[in-house]
PDB file of C-alpha atoms in Angstrom:
ATOM      1  CA  MET T   1     -14.606  -5.066  -4.781  1.00 97.00           C
ATOM      2  CA  LYS T   2     -12.805  -2.932  -2.163  1.00 97.00           C
ATOM      3  CA  ILE T   3     -10.167  -4.909  -0.265  1.00 98.00           C
ATOM      4  CA  LEU T   4      -8.123  -3.857   2.773  1.00 98.00           C
ATOM      5  CA  ILE T   5      -4.743  -5.579   3.129  1.00 98.00           C
ATOM      6  CA  ALA T   6      -2.863  -5.481   6.450  1.00 98.00           C
ATOM      7  CA  GLU T   7       0.634  -6.944   6.036  1.00 98.00           C
ATOM      8  CA  ASP T   8       3.827  -5.941   7.817  1.00 97.00           C
ATOM      9  CA  ASP T   9       6.155  -7.284   5.119  1.00 98.00           C
ATOM     10  CA  ALA T  10       6.403  -4.560   2.464  1.00 98.00           C
ATOM     11  CA  ALA T  11       7.279  -6.919  -0.402  1.00 98.00           C
ATOM     12  CA  SER T  12       4.343  -9.221   0.345  1.00 98.00           C
ATOM     13  CA  ARG T  13       2.001  -6.261   0.753  1.00 98.00           C
ATOM     14  CA  LYS T  14       3.092  -4.846  -2.613  1.00 98.00           C
ATOM     15  CA  GLY T  15       2.777  -8.217  -4.370  1.00 98.00           C
ATOM     16  CA  VAL T  16      -0.731  -8.870  -3.087  1.00 98.00           C
ATOM     17  CA  THR T  17      -1.764  -5.294  -3.854  1.00 98.00           C
ATOM     18  CA  VAL T  18      -0.494  -5.483  -7.436  1.00 99.00           C
ATOM     19  CA  TYR T  19      -2.114  -8.875  -8.006  1.00 99.00           C
ATOM     20  CA  LEU T  20      -5.514  -7.816  -6.676  1.00 99.00           C
ATOM     21  CA  THR T  21      -5.406  -4.492  -8.518  1.00 99.00           C
ATOM     22  CA  ASN T  22      -4.657  -6.340 -11.760  1.00 99.00           C
ATOM     23  CA  GLN T  23      -7.710  -8.504 -11.054  1.00 98.00           C
ATOM     24  CA  GLY T  24      -9.841  -5.349 -11.031  1.00 98.00           C
ATOM     25  CA  HIS T  25     -10.187  -4.762  -7.299  1.00 99.00           C
ATOM     26  CA  THR T  26      -9.735  -1.502  -5.406  1.00 98.00           C
ATOM     27  CA  VAL T  27      -7.046  -2.151  -2.806  1.00 98.00           C
ATOM     28  CA  VAL T  28      -5.979  -0.221   0.278  1.00 97.00           C
ATOM     29  CA  SER T  29      -2.855  -1.644   1.868  1.00 98.00           C
ATOM     30  CA  VAL T  30      -1.480  -0.801   5.296  1.00 98.00           C
ATOM     31  CA  GLU T  31       1.403  -2.033   7.411  1.00 98.00           C
ATOM     32  CA  ASN T  32      -0.426  -3.419  10.444  1.00 98.00           C
ATOM     33  CA  GLY T  33      -3.726  -4.265  12.051  1.00 97.00           C
ATOM     34  CA  ALA T  34      -3.919  -1.076  14.099  1.00 97.00           C
ATOM     35  CA  VAL T  35      -3.739   1.064  10.970  1.00 97.00           C
ATOM     36  CA  ALA T  36      -6.225  -1.260   9.243  1.00 98.00           C
ATOM     37  CA  TRP T  37      -8.659  -0.787  12.112  1.00 98.00           C
ATOM     38  CA  GLU T  38      -8.337   3.001  11.817  1.00 96.00           C
ATOM     39  CA  LYS T  39      -9.052   2.730   8.072  1.00 94.00           C
ATOM     40  CA  CYS T  40     -12.174   0.699   8.823  1.00 94.00           C
ATOM     41  CA  LEU T  41     -13.424   3.317  11.265  1.00 95.00           C
ATOM     42  CA  SER T  42     -12.831   6.250   8.915  1.00 88.00           C
TER      43      SER T  42
END
């Protein structure tokens, strides 16, 4: 499953990304909702 993570705290973003990647997911992580929205549109 492809998952987009938008989290401003870098440590939390990294932890969630590592966990989900280890569970077999494809993860894109960004620092805020505006960047997440741009990722969704591209």
